[in-house]
Short mmCIF file of C-alpha atoms in Angstrom, two decimals:
data_model
loop_
_atom_site.label_atom_id
_atom_site.label_comp_id
_atom_site.label_asym_id
_atom_site.label_seq_id
_atom_site.Cartn_x
_atom_site.Cartn_y
_atom_site.Cartn_z
CA MET A 18 -25.46 78.42 75.05
CA GLU A 19 -22.92 76.15 76.69
CA GLU A 20 -25.59 74.98 79.11
CA ILE A 21 -27.86 74.06 76.20
CA ILE A 22 -25.10 72.00 74.57
CA THR A 23 -24.35 70.23 77.85
CA TYR A 24 -28.05 69.52 78.20
CA LEU A 25 -28.33 68.20 74.63
CA LYS A 26 -25.41 65.86 75.22
CA GLN A 27 -27.48 63.92 77.76
CA PRO A 28 -28.95 60.63 76.50
CA LEU A 29 -32.70 60.44 75.84
CA PRO A 30 -34.56 58.36 78.44
CA TRP A 31 -36.69 55.49 77.12
CA TYR A 32 -39.99 57.16 78.02
CA ILE A 33 -39.19 60.04 75.65
CA ALA A 34 -37.44 58.10 72.86
CA GLY A 35 -40.04 55.29 72.67
CA PRO A 36 -43.12 57.52 72.20
CA LEU A 37 -41.19 59.68 69.70
CA ILE A 38 -40.34 56.56 67.65
CA GLY A 39 -43.99 55.49 67.87
CA LEU A 40 -45.06 58.81 66.30
CA PHE A 41 -43.28 57.81 63.08
CA VAL A 42 -46.17 55.39 62.46
CA PRO A 43 -48.84 58.12 62.01
CA LEU A 44 -46.35 60.56 60.43
CA PHE A 45 -45.46 58.04 57.71
CA LEU A 46 -49.15 57.45 57.01
CA ILE A 47 -50.22 61.09 57.00
CA ILE A 48 -47.32 62.49 54.96
CA GLY A 49 -47.30 59.99 52.12
CA ASN A 50 -49.61 57.04 52.91
CA LYS A 51 -46.56 54.86 53.65
CA SER A 52 -46.14 52.09 56.19
CA PHE A 53 -43.24 52.75 58.55
CA GLY A 54 -40.35 50.43 57.68
CA ILE A 55 -36.69 50.50 56.75
CA SER A 56 -35.40 47.17 55.50
CA SER A 57 -37.28 47.29 52.17
CA THR A 58 -34.70 49.89 51.09
CA LEU A 59 -32.20 47.02 50.88
CA ARG A 60 -34.44 45.45 48.23
CA HIS A 61 -34.98 48.75 46.39
CA PHE A 62 -31.22 49.25 46.37
CA CYS A 63 -30.70 45.87 44.68
CA SER A 64 -33.48 46.61 42.21
CA ALA A 65 -32.02 50.02 41.36
CA CYS A 66 -28.29 49.22 41.24
CA ILE A 67 -27.75 45.55 40.50
CA PRO A 68 -28.52 44.29 37.01
CA ILE A 69 -30.15 40.96 37.81
CA LYS A 70 -33.17 39.34 36.20
CA LYS A 71 -35.17 38.05 39.13
CA SER A 72 -38.87 38.66 39.66
CA TYR A 73 -38.17 39.78 43.26
CA PHE A 74 -36.24 42.78 41.94
CA SER A 75 -38.39 43.49 38.87
CA TYR A 76 -40.63 46.37 39.83
CA ASN A 77 -40.58 50.13 39.47
CA TRP A 78 -38.18 51.09 42.27
CA LYS A 79 -38.54 54.75 41.27
CA GLU A 80 -41.87 54.76 43.11
CA GLU A 81 -39.92 53.99 46.30
CA ILE A 82 -37.42 56.82 46.02
CA TRP A 83 -38.92 58.39 49.15
CA SER A 84 -37.42 55.51 51.14
CA PHE A 85 -33.89 56.39 49.97
CA PHE A 86 -34.56 59.93 51.22
CA PHE A 87 -35.58 58.48 54.58
CA VAL A 88 -32.48 56.30 55.07
CA GLY A 89 -30.29 59.10 53.69
CA GLY A 90 -31.85 61.24 56.42
CA ILE A 91 -30.98 58.65 59.08
CA PHE A 92 -27.36 58.80 57.88
CA ILE A 93 -27.35 62.63 58.08
CA GLY A 94 -29.05 62.48 61.49
CA GLY A 95 -26.30 60.14 62.68
CA TYR A 96 -23.72 62.66 61.52
CA LEU A 97 -25.49 65.69 63.01
CA THR A 98 -25.70 63.93 66.38
CA THR A 99 -21.88 64.05 66.58
CA PHE A 100 -22.31 67.73 67.54
CA ILE A 101 -24.64 66.97 70.44
CA GLN A 102 -23.10 63.85 71.91
CA PRO A 103 -20.44 63.33 74.57
CA GLU A 104 -16.79 63.06 73.51
CA GLU A 105 -17.08 59.34 74.17
CA PHE A 106 -20.25 57.37 74.86
CA ASN A 107 -20.22 55.84 78.30
CA ILE A 108 -23.46 53.98 78.33
CA ASN A 109 -25.04 53.49 81.69
CA LEU A 110 -25.29 49.72 81.37
CA SER A 111 -26.58 47.33 84.00
CA SER A 112 -23.68 46.26 86.24
CA ILE A 113 -24.54 42.60 85.56
CA THR A 114 -24.11 43.17 81.80
CA VAL A 115 -20.80 44.99 82.40
CA ALA A 116 -19.51 42.11 84.51
CA LYS A 117 -20.67 39.53 81.95
CA LEU A 118 -19.09 41.32 78.97
CA LYS A 119 -15.80 41.74 80.88
CA GLU A 120 -15.86 38.05 81.69
CA LEU A 121 -16.30 37.36 77.96
CA GLY A 122 -13.20 39.45 77.25
CA ILE A 123 -14.59 42.85 76.27
CA THR A 124 -12.53 45.26 78.34
CA ASN A 125 -13.34 48.54 76.58
CA LEU A 126 -17.00 49.44 77.05
CA GLU A 127 -16.70 52.97 75.72
CA GLY A 128 -18.41 54.04 72.52
CA LEU A 129 -21.46 52.63 70.75
CA LEU A 130 -19.67 49.47 69.58
CA PRO A 131 -16.91 47.41 71.23
CA LYS A 132 -13.75 48.74 69.62
CA GLU A 133 -11.94 45.45 70.09
CA ILE A 134 -14.33 43.84 67.62
CA PHE A 135 -15.56 46.63 65.34
CA ASN A 136 -12.38 47.97 63.75
CA TRP A 137 -10.97 47.83 60.22
CA GLY A 138 -8.02 45.72 61.44
CA ASN A 139 -10.41 42.81 62.00
CA LEU A 140 -11.86 42.95 58.48
CA PHE A 141 -9.83 40.08 57.07
CA SER A 142 -9.86 37.92 60.20
CA ILE A 143 -12.25 35.12 61.15
CA LYS A 144 -13.69 37.44 63.78
CA GLY A 145 -14.38 40.15 61.21
CA LEU A 146 -15.82 37.63 58.78
CA LEU A 147 -18.29 36.41 61.41
CA PHE A 148 -19.22 39.75 63.00
CA PHE A 149 -19.38 41.95 59.88
CA ILE A 150 -19.94 39.69 56.90
CA SER A 151 -22.09 36.91 58.35
CA GLY A 152 -23.87 39.30 60.75
CA GLY A 153 -24.77 41.67 57.92
CA PHE A 154 -25.72 38.83 55.59
CA LEU A 155 -28.11 37.34 58.18
CA ILE A 156 -29.73 40.74 58.72
CA GLY A 157 -30.23 41.32 54.99
CA PHE A 158 -31.35 37.79 54.17
CA GLY A 159 -33.51 37.36 57.28
CA THR A 160 -35.33 40.66 57.08
CA ARG A 161 -36.42 40.07 53.50
CA TYR A 162 -37.32 36.44 54.16
CA ALA A 163 -39.42 37.57 57.16
CA ASN A 164 -40.79 40.45 55.02
CA GLY A 165 -39.79 43.15 57.50
CA CYS A 166 -37.43 44.17 60.28
CA THR A 167 -37.75 45.68 63.75
CA SER A 168 -39.37 48.84 62.36
CA GLY A 169 -41.73 47.29 59.79
CA HIS A 170 -42.78 44.28 61.89
CA SER A 171 -42.10 45.06 65.57
CA ILE A 172 -43.20 48.73 65.55
CA MET A 173 -45.54 49.20 62.55
CA GLY A 174 -46.86 45.63 62.39
CA LEU A 175 -47.48 45.24 66.12
CA SER A 176 -49.17 48.68 66.18
CA LEU A 177 -51.62 47.15 63.66
CA LEU A 178 -51.89 44.00 65.83
CA ASN A 179 -50.84 41.99 62.78
CA PRO A 180 -50.29 38.25 63.50
CA ALA A 181 -47.51 37.98 60.87
CA SER A 182 -45.59 40.71 62.68
CA LEU A 183 -46.02 38.99 66.03
CA ILE A 184 -44.58 35.75 64.60
CA ALA A 185 -41.69 37.64 63.01
CA THR A 186 -40.95 39.52 66.25
CA ILE A 187 -40.95 36.24 68.20
CA GLY A 188 -38.51 34.96 65.56
CA PHE A 189 -36.27 38.04 66.01
CA PHE A 190 -36.04 37.26 69.72
CA ILE A 191 -35.45 33.54 69.27
CA GLY A 192 -32.56 34.34 66.91
CA GLY A 193 -31.17 37.08 69.14
CA LEU A 194 -31.29 34.87 72.23
CA ILE A 195 -29.52 32.04 70.37
CA SER A 196 -26.73 34.34 69.15
CA THR A 197 -26.32 36.00 72.55
CA HIS A 198 -26.42 32.93 74.77
CA LEU A 199 -24.99 30.21 72.53
CA PHE A 200 -22.60 31.93 70.11
CA MET A 201 -21.43 35.24 71.59
CA ALA A 202 -18.84 33.86 74.02
CA TYR A 203 -17.24 31.86 71.20
CA LEU A 204 -17.38 34.72 68.68
CA ILE A 205 -15.68 37.12 71.10
CA SER A 206 -13.01 34.55 71.98
CA LEU A 207 -11.87 34.18 68.35
CA MET B 24 -47.63 65.51 40.65
CA LYS B 25 -43.93 66.32 40.33
CA LYS B 26 -44.21 69.06 42.92
CA SER B 27 -45.91 66.87 45.51
CA ASN B 28 -43.28 64.16 45.00
CA THR B 29 -40.56 66.62 45.94
CA PHE B 30 -42.54 67.66 48.98
CA VAL B 31 -43.00 64.04 50.04
CA ASN B 32 -39.33 63.18 49.48
CA ILE B 33 -38.07 66.17 51.46
CA SER B 34 -40.54 65.35 54.24
CA TYR B 35 -39.18 61.80 54.53
CA LEU B 36 -35.63 63.17 54.46
CA ILE B 37 -36.44 65.38 57.46
CA LEU B 38 -38.17 62.46 59.22
CA GLY B 39 -35.04 60.38 58.58
CA ILE B 40 -32.78 63.04 60.11
CA LEU B 41 -34.98 63.16 63.22
CA PHE B 42 -35.09 59.37 63.39
CA GLY B 43 -31.30 59.11 63.14
CA ILE B 44 -30.85 61.61 65.97
CA ILE B 45 -33.36 59.78 68.17
CA LEU B 46 -31.73 56.38 67.47
CA ILE B 47 -28.33 57.64 68.62
CA LYS B 48 -29.48 59.83 71.52
CA SER B 49 -31.58 56.98 72.96
CA GLU B 50 -28.61 54.56 72.62
CA VAL B 51 -30.76 52.14 70.60
CA VAL B 52 -27.81 51.88 68.19
CA SER B 53 -25.49 50.66 70.94
CA TRP B 54 -24.18 47.10 70.60
CA PHE B 55 -23.95 47.05 74.40
CA ARG B 56 -27.62 47.97 74.82
CA ILE B 57 -28.65 45.11 72.52
CA GLN B 58 -26.55 42.67 74.53
CA GLU B 59 -28.16 43.99 77.72
CA MET B 60 -31.60 43.51 76.15
CA PHE B 61 -31.00 39.91 75.05
CA ARG B 62 -29.65 39.14 78.53
CA PHE B 63 -32.81 40.66 80.13
CA GLN B 64 -30.64 42.87 82.34
CA SER B 65 -32.23 46.26 81.68
CA PHE B 66 -35.64 47.70 80.95
CA HIS B 67 -34.26 50.38 78.60
CA MET B 68 -34.81 48.68 75.21
CA TYR B 69 -38.08 47.05 76.25
CA GLY B 70 -39.34 50.43 77.45
CA ILE B 71 -38.49 52.01 74.10
CA ILE B 72 -39.98 49.25 71.93
CA GLY B 73 -43.05 48.85 74.18
CA SER B 74 -43.88 52.56 74.40
CA ALA B 75 -43.26 53.00 70.64
CA ILE B 76 -45.79 50.23 69.88
CA PHE B 77 -48.25 51.73 72.38
CA VAL B 78 -48.06 55.17 70.76
CA GLY B 79 -48.21 53.62 67.26
CA PHE B 80 -51.30 51.59 68.22
CA ILE B 81 -53.14 54.53 69.79
CA SER B 82 -52.25 56.73 66.78
CA ILE B 83 -53.70 54.21 64.34
CA GLN B 84 -56.91 53.96 66.39
CA LEU B 85 -57.23 57.76 66.29
CA LEU B 86 -56.51 57.95 62.54
CA LYS B 87 -59.25 55.36 61.96
CA LYS B 88 -61.77 56.83 64.39
CA PHE B 89 -61.57 60.35 62.97
CA ASP B 90 -61.05 59.12 59.39
CA ILE B 91 -57.95 61.32 59.03
CA LYS B 92 -56.76 61.84 55.44
CA THR B 93 -53.19 62.15 54.16
CA LEU B 94 -51.75 65.60 53.43
CA GLN B 95 -52.72 65.00 49.79
CA GLY B 96 -56.30 64.35 50.87
CA GLU B 97 -56.16 60.61 50.17
CA LYS B 98 -57.73 57.94 52.32
CA ILE B 99 -55.11 56.32 54.52
CA ILE B 100 -54.43 52.69 53.58
CA PHE B 101 -53.46 50.32 56.39
CA LYS B 102 -51.62 47.40 54.83
CA PRO B 103 -50.83 44.65 57.35
CA LYS B 104 -48.13 42.36 55.98
CA PRO B 105 -49.53 39.00 54.79
CA LEU B 106 -49.33 36.09 57.22
CA LYS B 107 -46.86 33.47 55.97
CA TRP B 108 -45.85 31.83 59.19
CA LYS B 109 -42.88 29.86 57.83
CA SER B 110 -41.14 32.83 56.25
CA ASN B 111 -42.11 35.18 59.11
CA LEU B 112 -40.66 32.75 61.65
CA PHE B 113 -37.62 31.34 59.83
CA GLY B 114 -36.71 34.71 58.35
CA GLY B 115 -37.27 36.31 61.73
CA ILE B 116 -34.91 33.86 63.45
CA LEU B 117 -32.17 34.44 60.85
CA PHE B 118 -32.61 38.19 61.21
CA GLY B 119 -32.43 37.89 65.01
CA LEU B 120 -29.19 35.89 64.81
CA GLY B 121 -27.64 38.77 62.85
CA TRP B 122 -29.24 41.49 64.97
CA ALA B 123 -27.56 40.25 68.17
CA ILE B 124 -24.16 39.70 66.50
CA VAL B 125 -23.99 43.14 64.86
CA GLY B 126 -25.93 44.82 67.68
CA ALA B 127 -27.94 46.79 65.15
CA CYS B 128 -30.93 46.38 62.86
CA PRO B 129 -31.20 48.14 59.47
CA GLY B 130 -32.13 51.65 60.70
CA PRO B 131 -29.26 51.83 63.21
CA LEU B 132 -26.79 50.66 60.53
CA TYR B 133 -27.30 53.94 58.62
CA ALA B 134 -27.16 55.99 61.83
CA LEU B 135 -23.95 54.29 62.98
CA ILE B 136 -22.21 54.94 59.65
CA GLY B 137 -23.28 58.61 59.75
CA ASN B 138 -22.03 58.83 63.33
CA GLY B 139 -18.54 57.86 62.20
CA ASN B 140 -18.40 54.06 62.56
CA SER B 141 -17.17 53.46 59.02
CA ILE B 142 -16.64 49.71 59.55
CA ILE B 143 -20.46 49.33 59.62
CA LEU B 144 -20.37 50.10 55.89
CA VAL B 145 -19.07 46.53 55.46
CA VAL B 146 -22.06 45.23 57.44
CA LEU B 147 -24.48 47.25 55.30
CA LEU B 148 -22.92 45.92 52.08
CA SER B 149 -23.22 42.37 53.45
CA ALA B 150 -26.86 43.04 54.29
CA ILE B 151 -27.48 44.20 50.71
CA PHE B 152 -25.74 41.05 49.50
CA GLY B 153 -27.96 38.98 51.84
CA THR B 154 -31.05 40.61 50.33
CA LEU B 155 -29.72 39.91 46.84
CA PHE B 156 -29.14 36.28 47.80
CA TYR B 157 -32.70 36.06 49.14
CA GLY B 158 -34.04 37.33 45.81
CA ILE B 159 -32.08 34.60 44.04
CA VAL B 160 -33.14 31.65 46.23
CA LYS B 161 -36.65 32.89 47.10
CA GLU B 162 -38.47 30.20 45.07
CA LYS B 163 -36.40 27.40 46.58
CA ILE B 164 -37.04 28.02 50.30
CA PRO B 165 -40.24 27.43 52.31
CA HIS B 166 -42.67 30.34 52.67
#
């Protein structure tokens, strides 16, 4: 039993995780004729919970309840993984990335997120405002403006060879490269 | 009708649980992995995204070739998102800016919260607010 737990605590290599994620495309279609995607739940949430008269939120969100089950499942899956993960994540990062992040001032590379940035103590600081509030806002605004996120466009859309999804994915990378190479050093230094 | 809805909802709940476990176990939810990806210093994330698209593409070809039906016996509908290059590109860039800062896209946000990173709840609420703001200004921005 202990051996099984130790085995389960290992990370999944890319060549297992990637194909498994890809299988969600046919599973979504076969189970309920749905296109794989996650960010539309943000819209359904607004439609269901926020009383606002805007055409973008005026539709029958009850037909999309399945998507709340899916993201609720992701949350539960995240919790269940705590039983089959190491005490502390020590991600096997490239040594160049480790050196670069240390140079930028991130000393603690344990865990899934840098603890120096992602903690409740930073909530009411400029750093917290930029990392949590503006970061989240850009994700929510951008994904709906682009009409999809990494799952809906980059996985589902590119699997369909859809030009709109290719443009959106190129956009995701342009934005990510700008944040990483132009803003990150400044954001961390705050 | 009611019965099949419950079946479908529970099925997507189970798919979500599996997806959450895969996201964490593959380290896709790691802020550090996203930094490594945008610095082109590891193949890990590219391998995951690339092989996921490959499997998704092959699966769709097979579903079409053998005219596979849904579990309810319906014809499968493939709905590619409409091409609106301005919104796809500008929205995509804004999303990417946030993706690299937070180190997570929408799916990983839920997984991270479930995994015990409660501060990500603030990010998720901001993302919902961002979506709300989009709904408000939608008619005033280029599409």
